[in-house]
Amino acid sequence: MDALPEDWQAVPNEKEKCEEITRLTVAAIEALTLVIESQLVPGSDVVDLLLPSVLANINAVGTPDEVVNAWLKCFHALVPLLDKALIKAKILPVALAKGANDETSVQSRVICCAMLGSMAACLTKEEIERGYLRRAMTLCQDTDYIVRINMCDGLHCLAAAVGLDVTVATILPEIFELMKDEEPLVRVAAVNSLVAVMGALPAEIRRKKVLPFCRLFFQSPDMESQVARCMALQFPTVLSQVVADIDNDLEVGVFLGAYRQLAQRQDSETRRLCAQSCAVVLRAATPRRYATHVHEALTGLVADPDQEVRRLMALQFHDICKMLGKERCAQYMKRTFLNLLGDESNAVRVEVMASLVQTLDQFCIANEEARTRAFADFLPALLAADAGCGYCWRIHHHLMLAFPHFVHMFTSDGINENFLPMALKYMAGGVAPVREAAADAVVTFMRHSRKQAQRTDMYCKLIRDFARAKSHWRRMNFIDACHFVVRRFSTKFFKSYFLDACLELTADPVPNVRLHLAALLPALKQSIRLPEDVEQLERVNSAMSNLATDNDRDVAAEARAVNDLFKRTPVRMTGGAGLLDMNGLPGGHSSESEDTKKEEEEADVTFSVDDIEKLRNEEALLVKNRRMGSGDVSRPGRPGPRAAAGGSGRADPPRPRRSTNDAPAASPLSITNLSSSSSSRSNLDSKSGVAGSRSNSGGRVGGTAGTSSDDGQWSIRATGGTTASRVISSSSSGPSGQSSPDKLSRPYRTSPDQVVSVGRSLANLTTGKTLSDRSASSSGASTSGSAFSSKSSGASGNASGASIGKLSTSAGSVKRASAVSNISRIPSTPSSPTSPSKSTIKSGNSGTNRSSTAAPLNRQRTK
């Protein structure tokens, strides 16, 4: 009672309590049986511990039949571990006592039959004949059919133990007699025993004694459902042995006729068993007998009203087609296949689509005209199957997986008109597995398209509708497509048409897109070929670095995980040098030869030059509009806004970032970071309008932008008739003039009011006014330039400045000097605690140098 559940008192009556006890007992016995079969405990320990309990419970009186059957199964698993002497001394007497005569209970005689069958494998022929063979044959004629069933189940064990002579003389006639029993369940047990014994009989005995009886038995018109199910289950085994013993087609036709009758019975379970064994029956009957004996049964099962029967036929239909061969398949199976494709049940369609490629391959016959007609009929059937399946994504997935193979089966125009729109639809709006498979299908269609216009249209759709889409899901699908482009095209093709689009996505505002792109970076590196692609290699390396230091921790972790593979990815060299690894050693000649082979095959894979040029112009315009419209210039891998998870991928309004690597918002008057290297200095042309550049790799020129570096100094640039600029130092100082390290790490951010104020100052410079004309608080001296320093925490600090322009003055008039075309580098020496840095301004009149402390620039608008 300790094993009973806690709600035992909730069981309403005694009957249900007894049923619960029986259920728990059976479960415990099955667990013991599993322990014995798994050999988790040594055999000697199992015998010592369990055998007494097993025998005691078998001999118990009044035990429920379910519990007794469970103990008999445990005994059957325990017998192989027992010693022969122990069996003869303790177990055999108990078994014979249970079935001593017909006056014992039915349960005792059933126990005797089960124990005699289990012990047969451990005893010799003489011991069985002398001990209990006669008693076993007597139990086969017991008055109770349950006893006859249990003894019949053990006859094949006795036949294996006593040998061929005793089997043919004694056991086989007894089985034939039981196959004529009035009880259907006894006949079922006899059929199972005969099938088990037939394997041990020689071909001559099977041909003379077994086959005639089986022929009469299978042709019986009044067959019960239980017997029909047993025959349908055992029919493949019987047929395989019959075909091996006789070569007469007439004799084989008798058995195949019995199979057709079983396949046409009203019982749905019998038809399911026939459908399950259809492929095995055809293999045994051989394909040459298909048209005369099997085709009728197969077509009937395919059109069966029961859905499970049709599903089982669809599951093995490709195996049947393969056994028949391409010629017979095209002759007999076309209509059957169309019926399966047009089935109303999605369960049937799923099984057909799962093996669609293998099935269609069997219709690729040598006769081109017949093949074309067949596939012309399959095309609308496939479209109808996809349209009629609703939202069953498994059908869509199997269909997308089959699309890459369609390029060898259907015409290029048929694929472009029918299958390409379907692939693009599921690439844009299917579930994750369907989108990935659809991307592979689109890339394969583009690779094998024979018309340049169709190929160009596919490429333009990939770029416009996916790489530049507003939905971040579509941009991620484009990355999936790039994986398949790397697999199916050469590295030269990928570099020419997909590398730039991939690098653009490293600055995507959605972290999931960057996370998805990280795994593609090694493939991007392998598409580089030195020495002509040095710039592209620098961009790829910069993208890897930016992703490894991304603000999103998942993106950064994924990039660091890929970084090791990225470093070990070899780089291709021009001039036959092959691939060079990270140590500069050659390697990967096999992949290089494969890539060269792909390049040769892609000689005719070209695009329309006008469309490609138009596409690239659209890209340049799109980038320019995005930069001017967003108001934020972010370094690649440092996107400002982050879209909500699961959104459409449309970025939120940009917000300022507290990072030294971020540039402020671009405007006609922008703050730019001066680079520490001479190559990153900006040249402002007075005729070019507003222009900008970046010192980081991957930057762009055009529009209004700023230059960025890591020295923390920002310059303001504006272009009009004349260029003028002022340098605003981002260094801050404490009360004593010392720099604050925590604030030096922050970028200087200007407010709109400050931009307007500085803009007015520059406007005055361009009109010839001097600072002394506008400021009554100035020193009165003619000033050629001024510098501003940022204000920090209520304490004014000093900052370094630079001479960026000259203002010339004369008696009675103010003249403006020509604009300086180059912005000189400001020496960024750290300020010492005792001597703050100062800006040196060169006077335009006297040519003397004087030091002046830059005035602080307040963050609020100066009144």
mmCIF file with all atom_site columns, C-alpha atoms in Angstrom, residues 641-717:
data_model
loop_
_atom_site.group_PDB
_atom_site.id
_atom_site.type_symbol
_atom_site.label_atom_id
_atom_site.label_alt_id
_atom_site.label_comp_id
_atom_site.label_asym_id
_atom_site.label_entity_id
_atom_site.label_seq_id
_atom_site.pdbx_PDB_ins_code
_atom_site.Cartn_x
_atom_site.Cartn_y
_atom_site.Cartn_z
_atom_site.occupancy
_atom_site.B_iso_or_equiv
_atom_site.pdbx_formal_charge
_atom_site.auth_seq_id
_atom_site.auth_comp_id
_atom_site.auth_asym_id
_atom_site.auth_atom_id
_atom_site.pdbx_PDB_model_num
ATOM 1  C CA . PRO A 1 641 ? 18.891 53.184 -33.081 1.00 0.00 ? 641 PRO A CA 1
ATOM 2  C CA . ARG A 1 642 ? 17.857 49.665 -32.261 1.00 0.00 ? 642 ARG A CA 1
ATOM 3  C CA . ALA A 1 643 ? 14.619 48.321 -33.621 1.00 0.00 ? 643 ALA A CA 1
ATOM 4  C CA . ALA A 1 644 ? 12.272 46.461 -31.385 1.00 0.00 ? 644 ALA A CA 1
ATOM 5  C CA . ALA A 1 645 ? 12.583 42.697 -31.446 1.00 0.00 ? 645 ALA A CA 1
ATOM 6  C CA . GLY A 1 646 ? 10.238 41.161 -33.948 1.00 0.00 ? 646 GLY A CA 1
ATOM 7  C CA . GLY A 1 647 ? 9.405  44.489 -35.557 1.00 0.00 ? 647 GLY A CA 1
ATOM 8  C CA . SER A 1 648 ? 9.482  45.400 -39.160 1.00 0.00 ? 648 SER A CA 1
ATOM 9  C CA . GLY A 1 649 ? 13.092 46.417 -38.996 1.00 0.00 ? 649 GLY A CA 1
ATOM 10 C CA . ARG A 1 650 ? 12.293 50.119 -39.233 1.00 0.00 ? 650 ARG A CA 1
ATOM 11 C CA . ALA A 1 651 ? 14.677 52.032 -37.035 1.00 0.00 ? 651 ALA A CA 1
ATOM 12 C CA . ASP A 1 652 ? 13.566 54.258 -34.202 1.00 0.00 ? 652 ASP A CA 1
ATOM 13 C CA . PRO A 1 653 ? 14.509 57.963 -34.294 1.00 0.00 ? 653 PRO A CA 1
ATOM 14 C CA . PRO A 1 654 ? 18.241 58.286 -33.633 1.00 0.00 ? 654 PRO A CA 1
ATOM 15 C CA . ARG A 1 655 ? 19.309 59.131 -30.122 1.00 0.00 ? 655 ARG A CA 1
ATOM 16 C CA . PRO A 1 656 ? 22.749 60.322 -28.963 1.00 0.00 ? 656 PRO A CA 1
ATOM 17 C CA . ARG A 1 657 ? 25.223 57.650 -27.890 1.00 0.00 ? 657 ARG A CA 1
ATOM 18 C CA . ARG A 1 658 ? 27.755 58.102 -25.118 1.00 0.00 ? 658 ARG A CA 1
ATOM 19 C CA . SER A 1 659 ? 30.727 56.648 -26.926 1.00 0.00 ? 659 SER A CA 1
ATOM 20 C CA . THR A 1 660 ? 33.969 58.156 -28.066 1.00 0.00 ? 660 THR A CA 1
ATOM 21 C CA . ASN A 1 661 ? 33.684 56.314 -31.369 1.00 0.00 ? 661 ASN A CA 1
ATOM 22 C CA . ASP A 1 662 ? 30.361 57.875 -32.376 1.00 0.00 ? 662 ASP A CA 1
ATOM 23 C CA . ALA A 1 663 ? 30.155 60.962 -34.514 1.00 0.00 ? 663 ALA A CA 1
ATOM 24 C CA . PRO A 1 664 ? 27.568 63.678 -33.867 1.00 0.00 ? 664 PRO A CA 1
ATOM 25 C CA . ALA A 1 665 ? 24.662 64.315 -36.128 1.00 0.00 ? 665 ALA A CA 1
ATOM 26 C CA . ALA A 1 666 ? 25.505 65.547 -39.606 1.00 0.00 ? 666 ALA A CA 1
ATOM 27 C CA . SER A 1 667 ? 24.312 68.988 -40.613 1.00 0.00 ? 667 SER A CA 1
ATOM 28 C CA . PRO A 1 668 ? 25.417 71.819 -42.895 1.00 0.00 ? 668 PRO A CA 1
ATOM 29 C CA . LEU A 1 669 ? 27.486 72.869 -39.892 1.00 0.00 ? 669 LEU A CA 1
ATOM 30 C CA . SER A 1 670 ? 28.840 69.649 -38.412 1.00 0.00 ? 670 SER A CA 1
ATOM 31 C CA . ILE A 1 671 ? 31.341 68.774 -35.719 1.00 0.00 ? 671 ILE A CA 1
ATOM 32 C CA . THR A 1 672 ? 33.932 66.333 -36.994 1.00 0.00 ? 672 THR A CA 1
ATOM 33 C CA . ASN A 1 673 ? 36.717 64.506 -35.271 1.00 0.00 ? 673 ASN A CA 1
ATOM 34 C CA . LEU A 1 674 ? 40.181 65.174 -36.577 1.00 0.00 ? 674 LEU A CA 1
ATOM 35 C CA . SER A 1 675 ? 42.143 62.033 -37.368 1.00 0.00 ? 675 SER A CA 1
ATOM 36 C CA . SER A 1 676 ? 45.502 61.378 -35.739 1.00 0.00 ? 676 SER A CA 1
ATOM 37 C CA . SER A 1 677 ? 47.075 60.293 -39.033 1.00 0.00 ? 677 SER A CA 1
ATOM 38 C CA . SER A 1 678 ? 48.051 62.654 -41.801 1.00 0.00 ? 678 SER A CA 1
ATOM 39 C CA . SER A 1 679 ? 46.087 60.664 -44.366 1.00 0.00 ? 679 SER A CA 1
ATOM 40 C CA . SER A 1 680 ? 42.818 61.430 -42.607 1.00 0.00 ? 680 SER A CA 1
ATOM 41 C CA . ARG A 1 681 ? 43.088 65.194 -42.658 1.00 0.00 ? 681 ARG A CA 1
ATOM 42 C CA . SER A 1 682 ? 40.180 66.823 -44.436 1.00 0.00 ? 682 SER A CA 1
ATOM 43 C CA . ASN A 1 683 ? 40.653 69.139 -47.410 1.00 0.00 ? 683 ASN A CA 1
ATOM 44 C CA . LEU A 1 684 ? 37.812 71.578 -47.849 1.00 0.00 ? 684 LEU A CA 1
ATOM 45 C CA . ASP A 1 685 ? 37.254 72.873 -51.342 1.00 0.00 ? 685 ASP A CA 1
ATOM 46 C CA . SER A 1 686 ? 35.382 76.128 -51.535 1.00 0.00 ? 686 SER A CA 1
ATOM 47 C CA . LYS A 1 687 ? 33.849 75.128 -54.863 1.00 0.00 ? 687 LYS A CA 1
ATOM 48 C CA . SER A 1 688 ? 32.554 71.738 -53.811 1.00 0.00 ? 688 SER A CA 1
ATOM 49 C CA . GLY A 1 689 ? 29.843 72.841 -51.440 1.00 0.00 ? 689 GLY A CA 1
ATOM 50 C CA . VAL A 1 690 ? 29.350 71.035 -48.157 1.00 0.00 ? 690 VAL A CA 1
ATOM 51 C CA . ALA A 1 691 ? 31.510 67.943 -48.003 1.00 0.00 ? 691 ALA A CA 1
ATOM 52 C CA . GLY A 1 692 ? 32.718 65.510 -45.397 1.00 0.00 ? 692 GLY A CA 1
ATOM 53 C CA . SER A 1 693 ? 34.893 62.471 -44.922 1.00 0.00 ? 693 SER A CA 1
ATOM 54 C CA . ARG A 1 694 ? 35.652 59.831 -42.303 1.00 0.00 ? 694 ARG A CA 1
ATOM 55 C CA . SER A 1 695 ? 39.015 58.779 -41.060 1.00 0.00 ? 695 SER A CA 1
ATOM 56 C CA . ASN A 1 696 ? 37.715 55.276 -40.326 1.00 0.00 ? 696 ASN A CA 1
ATOM 57 C CA . SER A 1 697 ? 37.728 52.679 -43.083 1.00 0.00 ? 697 SER A CA 1
ATOM 58 C CA . GLY A 1 698 ? 34.449 52.274 -44.836 1.00 0.00 ? 698 GLY A CA 1
ATOM 59 C CA . GLY A 1 699 ? 33.613 55.993 -44.653 1.00 0.00 ? 699 GLY A CA 1
ATOM 60 C CA . ARG A 1 700 ? 31.987 57.945 -47.426 1.00 0.00 ? 700 ARG A CA 1
ATOM 61 C CA . VAL A 1 701 ? 32.548 61.281 -49.080 1.00 0.00 ? 701 VAL A CA 1
ATOM 62 C CA . GLY A 1 702 ? 29.617 63.393 -50.081 1.00 0.00 ? 702 GLY A CA 1
ATOM 63 C CA . GLY A 1 703 ? 26.862 65.329 -48.447 1.00 0.00 ? 703 GLY A CA 1
ATOM 64 C CA . THR A 1 704 ? 27.377 66.833 -45.030 1.00 0.00 ? 704 THR A CA 1
ATOM 65 C CA . ALA A 1 705 ? 29.399 64.702 -42.650 1.00 0.00 ? 705 ALA A CA 1
ATOM 66 C CA . GLY A 1 706 ? 32.249 64.897 -40.200 1.00 0.00 ? 706 GLY A CA 1
ATOM 67 C CA . THR A 1 707 ? 35.640 63.349 -39.756 1.00 0.00 ? 707 THR A CA 1
ATOM 68 C CA . SER A 1 708 ? 36.201 61.180 -36.717 1.00 0.00 ? 708 SER A CA 1
ATOM 69 C CA . SER A 1 709 ? 39.265 59.929 -34.887 1.00 0.00 ? 709 SER A CA 1
ATOM 70 C CA . ASP A 1 710 ? 40.146 58.864 -31.375 1.00 0.00 ? 710 ASP A CA 1
ATOM 71 C CA . ASP A 1 711 ? 42.004 61.978 -30.172 1.00 0.00 ? 711 ASP A CA 1
ATOM 72 C CA . GLY A 1 712 ? 38.828 63.614 -28.908 1.00 0.00 ? 712 GLY A CA 1
ATOM 73 C CA . GLN A 1 713 ? 39.047 66.868 -30.947 1.00 0.00 ? 713 GLN A CA 1
ATOM 74 C CA . TRP A 1 714 ? 36.145 68.005 -33.070 1.00 0.00 ? 714 TRP A CA 1
ATOM 75 C CA . SER A 1 715 ? 36.289 70.544 -35.914 1.00 0.00 ? 715 SER A CA 1
ATOM 76 C CA . ILE A 1 716 ? 33.414 72.546 -37.329 1.00 0.00 ? 716 ILE A CA 1
ATOM 77 C CA . ARG A 1 717 ? 33.265 72.876 -41.082 1.00 0.00 ? 717 ARG A CA 1
#
